[in-house]
């Protein structure tokens, strides 16, 4: 029950954020999608021990979040829910890889810990990148991008319908489960004997709804094809946004900037 | 389990995207040829239903714990494999976007792991086979149970493979397998039970829904499906082998080999193909596991002679100092933008 | 120009389960009329409406809109002239944003995008929710959803509006707004509803359906005030025609 409300809330808040009008929101969605893809590819292309090289990539989410006026709390909350899974797998690294890696005068970390920290950082950055994309773009414009990328219209329409009816069906399922909980004994969850009938009834109702949706589509001339509207034009600023970030990501990928800065500083100190 | 972006390499992610896009493109074609336009809203709304139904807690008798529905098999049974696969794909896409479940690069893996096996292996080769002699509660139970378990076992196995090929974790193959398969056996049993219960209920209430859904498939000749399933498996294995090669010896040759093979697999109509090639091209100039080459180009590094992983205090210290500096700088940049924006807002008022 | 716009002849329909939903329905509706279709639950109202827009086809009998018979072949034509507002706006608003929803119909008729936008704007303006144009459909309130659903139909520029329970699950204020909105439409209107007060306000003519048959067809004022008839059909007089619950005096309409 509570998880239904949370996910509904989660979708709602991201949708609301996507309605803002900031510099980032106004960037052409295609460019944002491409930037996100490139960013993700650059992140995961880093070797598992390359922790310091990854760090400059932190700039991207921070700058975009700040420019897009996104609140940190909901993004971080979402991250806290997803991260444990990644940590769960990553934690095996320190266990299995014990070769000493970083030797500082005062501390020695095994390679496993370094690669674990790298996985953790990658997890944080990739999760943020996806959330930032949807929070500044919204589902409608993502669908428009898919159209531009020539993804078949049928899939896009289907994706949009699923997205549209999630809130309707979560509410419906939520009502049913609540009504069930009120009449069942204190055990939590749906008891075994009712699995089929409860879910089955919901399923049948869903199929009836699909039928009604189909009828209402037909009444407005639907004949198996989906026609999306015109998409906005790509401006020079949009291309600059993409190429700017792109160049930065590539630079970060090929030059370990933190090590360079660090050696500069330690050199000066010496 | 959803694969996460943080745990995959670009090659594995890209290869699985390519395979998934290929299967999806084929499925779209099949659904389009179906000429049943009623199916499109049904797919959309059913996707939302599975999304919502995944949140129902099914309490498992005698254990005190509860399980959840995955939905891949139910979708395949009610919509057929092609529409079921596409519906699963859109559910996972929305989850990746809004819930950061899995991730965008790992989306190809996840759609494949959770959609392909249940729709194209477990459903036609197990469930349908058992239903061949007609429907009965017993057969529905056995079929759903076996199909769900096998589908999830295959999915879990491919999570293991994808993770290992990506080479981000140190988990040894055997440990990972021993971890994943039993967990997914349990998950599969719950999935099978829920699926059997729901399908059984619907079959008793409205038998025509279950039987009609399967009917359209029978006419589609099973041989084609087998060929398709075979092709996809081959594609997956070659994808896997190629990514293994690519991660083992990251020089240009294998990369170009991978690129061409990726193209061959993909006889998708127009758009997807181009996009994926574009993505592949991007990956190609960012080769994975090339740290050694990088050390050479990285002229700024302080006397790094040993190959990584090298125990070198100098690099480590400067890495640490530089890293802290970078993070501080990033934090300050964000803070500055916030402050500037806030001042603008105040002055606007 | 009082020509017959909708002609329904001996309409019979039974559902696949075997239940006879319509059992010989006959009526004609003239241009510009607004007609209330009233009946108890399961009387066949919704089934009848579904036939008017060609979602269901009769087992027997025929329907014609204008001069055009409602058959599979003429559906594109029929659906341009008959617009249907469904009972649950969530079924009608299936796209993500209000704009895309209203534009769905015109786009299906492959109108140029400028024309689509013009229609969307004018439809939204008519129902008074132009400011909600870019809003996500699921975030609208009940009244706004209903207005948006009507706009999706208006954007198709139909001559005839068919509505299934337009006032259901609306709060009193939204219901009042809907009634005044519908009153200013010049379309031919067919409204199926349990909200008899609304029927009394909006429709000069009422058809009562029971067990798939037309029981009576005539002026709304007379029919709805006929207590005996209403009782027989499983209905009740509109509240505003009933006696005052406090003092028992009848209100004059």
PDB file of N, CA and C in Angstrom, chain A residues 157 161 164-169 172 175 204-220 222, chain B residues 41-42 44-45 48, chain C residues 46 50 55 84-96 101-102 104 137-138 140 142 145-146 148-150 152-153 164-165 168-169:
ATOM      1  N   UNK A 157       3.439   4.938 -28.740  1.00  0.00           N
ATOM      2  CA  UNK A 157       2.058   5.084 -28.271  1.00  0.00           C
ATOM      3  C   UNK A 157       1.813   4.172 -27.080  1.00  0.00           C
ATOM      4  N   UNK A 161       0.839   5.199 -23.338  1.00  0.00           N
ATOM      5  CA  UNK A 161      -0.385   4.693 -22.702  1.00  0.00           C
ATOM      6  C   UNK A 161      -0.054   4.064 -21.352  1.00  0.00           C
ATOM      7  N   UNK A 164       0.610   6.776 -18.963  1.00  0.00           N
ATOM      8  CA  UNK A 164      -0.611   7.496 -18.611  1.00  0.00           C
ATOM      9  C   UNK A 164      -1.456   6.709 -17.605  1.00  0.00           C
ATOM     10  N   UNK A 165      -1.532   5.397 -17.804  1.00  0.00           N
ATOM     11  CA  UNK A 165      -2.456   4.627 -16.977  1.00  0.00           C
ATOM     12  C   UNK A 165      -1.829   4.097 -15.701  1.00  0.00           C
ATOM     13  N   UNK A 166      -0.537   4.323 -15.517  1.00  0.00           N
ATOM     14  CA  UNK A 166       0.078   3.885 -14.261  1.00  0.00           C
ATOM     15  C   UNK A 166      -0.636   4.526 -13.077  1.00  0.00           C
ATOM     16  N   UNK A 167      -0.859   5.827 -13.159  1.00  0.00           N
ATOM     17  CA  UNK A 167      -1.475   6.474 -12.003  1.00  0.00           C
ATOM     18  C   UNK A 167      -2.907   5.973 -11.811  1.00  0.00           C
ATOM     19  N   UNK A 168      -3.632   5.818 -12.917  1.00  0.00           N
ATOM     20  CA  UNK A 168      -5.014   5.338 -12.812  1.00  0.00           C
ATOM     21  C   UNK A 168      -5.039   3.948 -12.174  1.00  0.00           C
ATOM     22  N   UNK A 169      -4.153   3.075 -12.635  1.00  0.00           N
ATOM     23  CA  UNK A 169      -4.206   1.689 -12.159  1.00  0.00           C
ATOM     24  C   UNK A 169      -3.598   1.529 -10.776  1.00  0.00           C
ATOM     25  N   UNK A 172      -6.380   2.313  -8.650  1.00  0.00           N
ATOM     26  CA  UNK A 172      -7.384   1.249  -8.644  1.00  0.00           C
ATOM     27  C   UNK A 172      -6.894   0.048  -7.832  1.00  0.00           C
ATOM     28  N   UNK A 175      -6.934   0.922  -4.178  1.00  0.00           N
ATOM     29  CA  UNK A 175      -8.283   0.858  -3.584  1.00  0.00           C
ATOM     30  C   UNK A 175      -8.661  -0.589  -3.281  1.00  0.00           C
ATOM     31  N   UNK A 204      -9.241  -8.435 -15.054  1.00  0.00           N
ATOM     32  CA  UNK A 204     -10.418  -8.364 -15.923  1.00  0.00           C
ATOM     33  C   UNK A 204     -10.908  -6.925 -16.046  1.00  0.00           C
ATOM     34  N   UNK A 205     -10.903  -6.223 -14.925  1.00  0.00           N
ATOM     35  CA  UNK A 205     -11.327  -4.816 -14.977  1.00  0.00           C
ATOM     36  C   UNK A 205     -10.399  -4.019 -15.877  1.00  0.00           C
ATOM     37  N   UNK A 206      -9.098  -4.329 -15.784  1.00  0.00           N
ATOM     38  CA  UNK A 206      -8.126  -3.626 -16.624  1.00  0.00           C
ATOM     39  C   UNK A 206      -8.409  -3.880 -18.097  1.00  0.00           C
ATOM     40  N   UNK A 207      -8.752  -5.128 -18.402  1.00  0.00           N
ATOM     41  CA  UNK A 207      -9.006  -5.444 -19.815  1.00  0.00           C
ATOM     42  C   UNK A 207     -10.259  -4.727 -20.302  1.00  0.00           C
ATOM     43  N   UNK A 208     -11.248  -4.596 -19.420  1.00  0.00           N
ATOM     44  CA  UNK A 208     -12.443  -3.840 -19.817  1.00  0.00           C
ATOM     45  C   UNK A 208     -12.092  -2.381 -20.062  1.00  0.00           C
ATOM     46  N   UNK A 209     -11.224  -1.874 -19.192  1.00  0.00           N
ATOM     47  CA  UNK A 209     -10.832  -0.485 -19.386  1.00  0.00           C
ATOM     48  C   UNK A 209     -10.109  -0.324 -20.724  1.00  0.00           C
ATOM     49  N   UNK A 210      -9.223  -1.277 -21.011  1.00  0.00           N
ATOM     50  CA  UNK A 210      -8.491  -1.201 -22.273  1.00  0.00           C
ATOM     51  C   UNK A 210      -9.473  -1.165 -23.445  1.00  0.00           C
ATOM     52  N   UNK A 211     -10.532  -1.938 -23.309  1.00  0.00           N
ATOM     53  CA  UNK A 211     -11.570  -1.966 -24.339  1.00  0.00           C
ATOM     54  C   UNK A 211     -12.226  -0.578 -24.493  1.00  0.00           C
ATOM     55  N   UNK A 212     -12.538   0.033 -23.359  1.00  0.00           N
ATOM     56  CA  UNK A 212     -13.172   1.360 -23.413  1.00  0.00           C
ATOM     57  C   UNK A 212     -12.207   2.389 -23.999  1.00  0.00           C
ATOM     58  N   UNK A 213     -10.943   2.287 -23.603  1.00  0.00           N
ATOM     59  CA  UNK A 213      -9.949   3.215 -24.144  1.00  0.00           C
ATOM     60  C   UNK A 213      -9.876   3.037 -25.656  1.00  0.00           C
ATOM     61  N   UNK A 214      -9.897   1.784 -26.079  1.00  0.00           N
ATOM     62  CA  UNK A 214      -9.854   1.515 -27.520  1.00  0.00           C
ATOM     63  C   UNK A 214     -11.059   2.147 -28.217  1.00  0.00           C
ATOM     64  N   UNK A 215     -12.228   1.987 -27.623  1.00  0.00           N
ATOM     65  CA  UNK A 215     -13.424   2.583 -28.224  1.00  0.00           C
ATOM     66  C   UNK A 215     -13.298   4.098 -28.316  1.00  0.00           C
ATOM     67  N   UNK A 216     -12.770   4.688 -27.238  1.00  0.00           N
ATOM     68  CA  UNK A 216     -12.704   6.143 -27.295  1.00  0.00           C
ATOM     69  C   UNK A 216     -11.637   6.582 -28.298  1.00  0.00           C
ATOM     70  N   UNK A 217     -10.641   5.759 -28.508  1.00  0.00           N
ATOM     71  CA  UNK A 217      -9.660   6.078 -29.546  1.00  0.00           C
ATOM     72  C   UNK A 217     -10.304   5.977 -30.927  1.00  0.00           C
ATOM     73  N   UNK A 218     -11.091   4.921 -31.098  1.00  0.00           N
ATOM     74  CA  UNK A 218     -11.761   4.723 -32.387  1.00  0.00           C
ATOM     75  C   UNK A 218     -12.696   5.879 -32.702  1.00  0.00           C
ATOM     76  N   UNK A 219     -13.407   6.334 -31.674  1.00  0.00           N
ATOM     77  CA  UNK A 219     -14.357   7.420 -31.891  1.00  0.00           C
ATOM     78  C   UNK A 219     -13.657   8.681 -32.366  1.00  0.00           C
ATOM     79  N   UNK A 220     -12.368   8.751 -32.133  1.00  0.00           N
ATOM     80  CA  UNK A 220     -11.645   9.926 -32.616  1.00  0.00           C
ATOM     81  C   UNK A 220     -10.736   9.550 -33.775  1.00  0.00           C
ATOM     82  N   UNK A 222      -9.012   6.771 -34.634  1.00  0.00           N
ATOM     83  CA  UNK A 222      -7.824   5.933 -34.559  1.00  0.00           C
ATOM     84  C   UNK A 222      -7.982   4.732 -35.481  1.00  0.00           C
TER      85      UNK A 222
ATOM     86  N   UNK B  41      -3.975  -0.369 -27.428  1.00  0.00           N
ATOM     87  CA  UNK B  41      -4.376   0.109 -26.096  1.00  0.00           C
ATOM     88  C   UNK B  41      -4.331  -0.993 -25.042  1.00  0.00           C
ATOM     89  N   UNK B  42      -4.611  -2.218 -25.446  1.00  0.00           N
ATOM     90  CA  UNK B  42      -4.561  -3.310 -24.464  1.00  0.00           C
ATOM     91  C   UNK B  42      -3.139  -3.458 -23.914  1.00  0.00           C
ATOM     92  N   UNK B  44      -0.846  -1.139 -23.783  1.00  0.00           N
ATOM     93  CA  UNK B  44      -0.534   0.021 -22.948  1.00  0.00           C
ATOM     94  C   UNK B  44      -1.137  -0.109 -21.565  1.00  0.00           C
ATOM     95  N   UNK B  45      -2.432  -0.406 -21.519  1.00  0.00           N
ATOM     96  CA  UNK B  45      -3.109  -0.455 -20.233  1.00  0.00           C
ATOM     97  C   UNK B  45      -2.620  -1.655 -19.422  1.00  0.00           C
ATOM     98  N   UNK B  48       0.531  -0.826 -17.636  1.00  0.00           N
ATOM     99  CA  UNK B  48       0.271  -0.081 -16.411  1.00  0.00           C
ATOM    100  C   UNK B  48      -0.249  -1.013 -15.323  1.00  0.00           C
TER     101      UNK B  48
ATOM    102  N   UNK C  46     -26.246   2.705 -22.326  1.00  0.00           N
ATOM    103  CA  UNK C  46     -24.883   2.770 -22.858  1.00  0.00           C
ATOM    104  C   UNK C  46     -24.756   1.965 -24.146  1.00  0.00           C
ATOM    105  N   UNK C  50     -23.422   3.316 -27.732  1.00  0.00           N
ATOM    106  CA  UNK C  50     -22.331   2.674 -28.458  1.00  0.00           C
ATOM    107  C   UNK C  50     -22.712   2.407 -29.917  1.00  0.00           C
ATOM    108  N   UNK C  55     -19.468   1.832 -32.336  1.00  0.00           N
ATOM    109  CA  UNK C  55     -18.553   0.973 -31.589  1.00  0.00           C
ATOM    110  C   UNK C  55     -19.140  -0.436 -31.567  1.00  0.00           C
ATOM    111  N   UNK C  84     -18.502  11.384 -29.164  1.00  0.00           N
ATOM    112  CA  UNK C  84     -19.005  10.722 -27.966  1.00  0.00           C
ATOM    113  C   UNK C  84     -18.145  11.066 -26.758  1.00  0.00           C
ATOM    114  N   UNK C  85     -18.815  11.497 -25.692  1.00  0.00           N
ATOM    115  CA  UNK C  85     -18.115  11.751 -24.436  1.00  0.00           C
ATOM    116  C   UNK C  85     -18.387  10.565 -23.519  1.00  0.00           C
ATOM    117  N   UNK C  86     -17.315   9.858 -23.151  1.00  0.00           N
ATOM    118  CA  UNK C  86     -17.490   8.643 -22.358  1.00  0.00           C
ATOM    119  C   UNK C  86     -17.740   8.957 -20.889  1.00  0.00           C
ATOM    120  N   UNK C  87     -18.254   7.945 -20.214  1.00  0.00           N
ATOM    121  CA  UNK C  87     -18.617   8.149 -18.822  1.00  0.00           C
ATOM    122  C   UNK C  87     -17.400   8.451 -17.945  1.00  0.00           C
ATOM    123  N   UNK C  88     -16.320   7.691 -18.144  1.00  0.00           N
ATOM    124  CA  UNK C  88     -15.134   7.900 -17.317  1.00  0.00           C
ATOM    125  C   UNK C  88     -14.105   8.678 -18.111  1.00  0.00           C
ATOM    126  N   UNK C  89     -13.864   9.945 -17.738  1.00  0.00           N
ATOM    127  CA  UNK C  89     -12.920  10.736 -18.534  1.00  0.00           C
ATOM    128  C   UNK C  89     -11.531  10.094 -18.602  1.00  0.00           C
ATOM    129  N   UNK C  90     -11.203   9.262 -17.631  1.00  0.00           N
ATOM    130  CA  UNK C  90      -9.905   8.593 -17.691  1.00  0.00           C
ATOM    131  C   UNK C  90      -9.814   7.659 -18.894  1.00  0.00           C
ATOM    132  N   UNK C  91     -10.940   7.183 -19.375  1.00  0.00           N
ATOM    133  CA  UNK C  91     -10.907   6.346 -20.574  1.00  0.00           C
ATOM    134  C   UNK C  91     -10.722   7.186 -21.812  1.00  0.00           C
ATOM    135  N   UNK C  92     -11.135   8.441 -21.720  1.00  0.00           N
ATOM    136  CA  UNK C  92     -11.097   9.293 -22.896  1.00  0.00           C
ATOM    137  C   UNK C  92      -9.802  10.081 -22.991  1.00  0.00           C
ATOM    138  N   UNK C  93      -9.216  10.368 -21.837  1.00  0.00           N
ATOM    139  CA  UNK C  93      -7.960  11.116 -21.833  1.00  0.00           C
ATOM    140  C   UNK C  93      -6.827  10.109 -21.722  1.00  0.00           C
ATOM    141  N   UNK C  94      -6.445   9.536 -22.853  1.00  0.00           N
ATOM    142  CA  UNK C  94      -5.461   8.461 -22.773  1.00  0.00           C
ATOM    143  C   UNK C  94      -4.058   8.937 -23.105  1.00  0.00           C
ATOM    144  N   UNK C  95      -3.938  10.184 -23.561  1.00  0.00           N
ATOM    145  CA  UNK C  95      -2.588  10.668 -23.834  1.00  0.00           C
ATOM    146  C   UNK C  95      -2.037  11.334 -22.575  1.00  0.00           C
ATOM    147  N   UNK C  96      -0.758  11.709 -22.628  1.00  0.00           N
ATOM    148  CA  UNK C  96      -0.170  12.237 -21.405  1.00  0.00           C
ATOM    149  C   UNK C  96      -0.575  13.678 -21.114  1.00  0.00           C
ATOM    150  N   UNK C 101      -4.033  15.051 -26.065  1.00  0.00           N
ATOM    151  CA  UNK C 101      -5.307  14.355 -26.049  1.00  0.00           C
ATOM    152  C   UNK C 101      -6.308  15.006 -26.988  1.00  0.00           C
ATOM    153  N   UNK C 102      -6.403  16.332 -26.887  1.00  0.00           N
ATOM    154  CA  UNK C 102      -7.362  17.041 -27.726  1.00  0.00           C
ATOM    155  C   UNK C 102      -6.908  16.968 -29.186  1.00  0.00           C
ATOM    156  N   UNK C 104      -5.397  14.510 -30.584  1.00  0.00           N
ATOM    157  CA  UNK C 104      -5.372  13.128 -31.084  1.00  0.00           C
ATOM    158  C   UNK C 104      -6.344  12.927 -32.252  1.00  0.00           C
ATOM    159  N   UNK C 137      -2.545  14.956 -18.067  1.00  0.00           N
ATOM    160  CA  UNK C 137      -3.970  14.615 -17.885  1.00  0.00           C
ATOM    161  C   UNK C 137      -4.264  14.077 -16.495  1.00  0.00           C
ATOM    162  N   UNK C 138      -3.345  13.263 -15.955  1.00  0.00           N
ATOM    163  CA  UNK C 138      -3.705  12.609 -14.707  1.00  0.00           C
ATOM    164  C   UNK C 138      -3.739  13.575 -13.522  1.00  0.00           C
ATOM    165  N   UNK C 140      -5.343  16.466 -13.520  1.00  0.00           N
ATOM    166  CA  UNK C 140      -6.512  17.340 -13.541  1.00  0.00           C
ATOM    167  C   UNK C 140      -7.498  16.917 -12.455  1.00  0.00           C
ATOM    168  N   UNK C 142     -11.517  16.348 -11.168  1.00  0.00           N
ATOM    169  CA  UNK C 142     -12.631  15.686 -11.835  1.00  0.00           C
ATOM    170  C   UNK C 142     -13.324  16.585 -12.850  1.00  0.00           C
ATOM    171  N   UNK C 145     -11.103  17.262 -15.812  1.00  0.00           N
ATOM    172  CA  UNK C 145     -11.029  16.088 -16.684  1.00  0.00           C
ATOM    173  C   UNK C 145     -12.251  16.026 -17.589  1.00  0.00           C
ATOM    174  N   UNK C 146     -13.430  16.278 -17.003  1.00  0.00           N
ATOM    175  CA  UNK C 146     -14.653  16.216 -17.788  1.00  0.00           C
ATOM    176  C   UNK C 146     -14.605  17.256 -18.898  1.00  0.00           C
ATOM    177  N   UNK C 148     -11.974  18.556 -20.249  1.00  0.00           N
ATOM    178  CA  UNK C 148     -10.978  18.156 -21.250  1.00  0.00           C
ATOM    179  C   UNK C 148     -11.552  17.072 -22.153  1.00  0.00           C
ATOM    180  N   UNK C 149     -12.288  16.132 -21.551  1.00  0.00           N
ATOM    181  CA  UNK C 149     -12.879  15.061 -22.350  1.00  0.00           C
ATOM    182  C   UNK C 149     -13.851  15.630 -23.375  1.00  0.00           C
ATOM    183  N   UNK C 150     -14.620  16.634 -22.958  1.00  0.00           N
ATOM    184  CA  UNK C 150     -15.550  17.259 -23.912  1.00  0.00           C
ATOM    185  C   UNK C 150     -14.758  17.974 -25.002  1.00  0.00           C
ATOM    186  N   UNK C 152     -11.889  17.133 -26.206  1.00  0.00           N
ATOM    187  CA  UNK C 152     -11.336  16.185 -27.171  1.00  0.00           C
ATOM    188  C   UNK C 152     -12.365  15.892 -28.260  1.00  0.00           C
ATOM    189  N   UNK C 153     -13.645  15.911 -27.852  1.00  0.00           N
ATOM    190  CA  UNK C 153     -14.699  15.633 -28.820  1.00  0.00           C
ATOM    191  C   UNK C 153     -14.979  16.864 -29.676  1.00  0.00           C
ATOM    192  N   UNK C 164     -22.406  10.120 -22.247  1.00  0.00           N
ATOM    193  CA  UNK C 164     -22.810   9.089 -21.304  1.00  0.00           C
ATOM    194  C   UNK C 164     -22.524   9.607 -19.897  1.00  0.00           C
ATOM    195  N   UNK C 165     -23.558   9.858 -19.145  1.00  0.00           N
ATOM    196  CA  UNK C 165     -23.401  10.314 -17.752  1.00  0.00           C
ATOM    197  C   UNK C 165     -22.419  11.472 -17.605  1.00  0.00           C
ATOM    198  N   UNK C 168     -21.692  12.620 -13.905  1.00  0.00           N
ATOM    199  CA  UNK C 168     -21.359  11.696 -12.826  1.00  0.00           C
ATOM    200  C   UNK C 168     -20.036  12.074 -12.169  1.00  0.00           C
ATOM    201  N   UNK C 169     -19.956  11.850 -10.900  1.00  0.00           N
ATOM    202  CA  UNK C 169     -18.793  12.141 -10.051  1.00  0.00           C
ATOM    203  C   UNK C 169     -18.243  13.563 -10.206  1.00  0.00           C
TER     204      UNK C 169
END
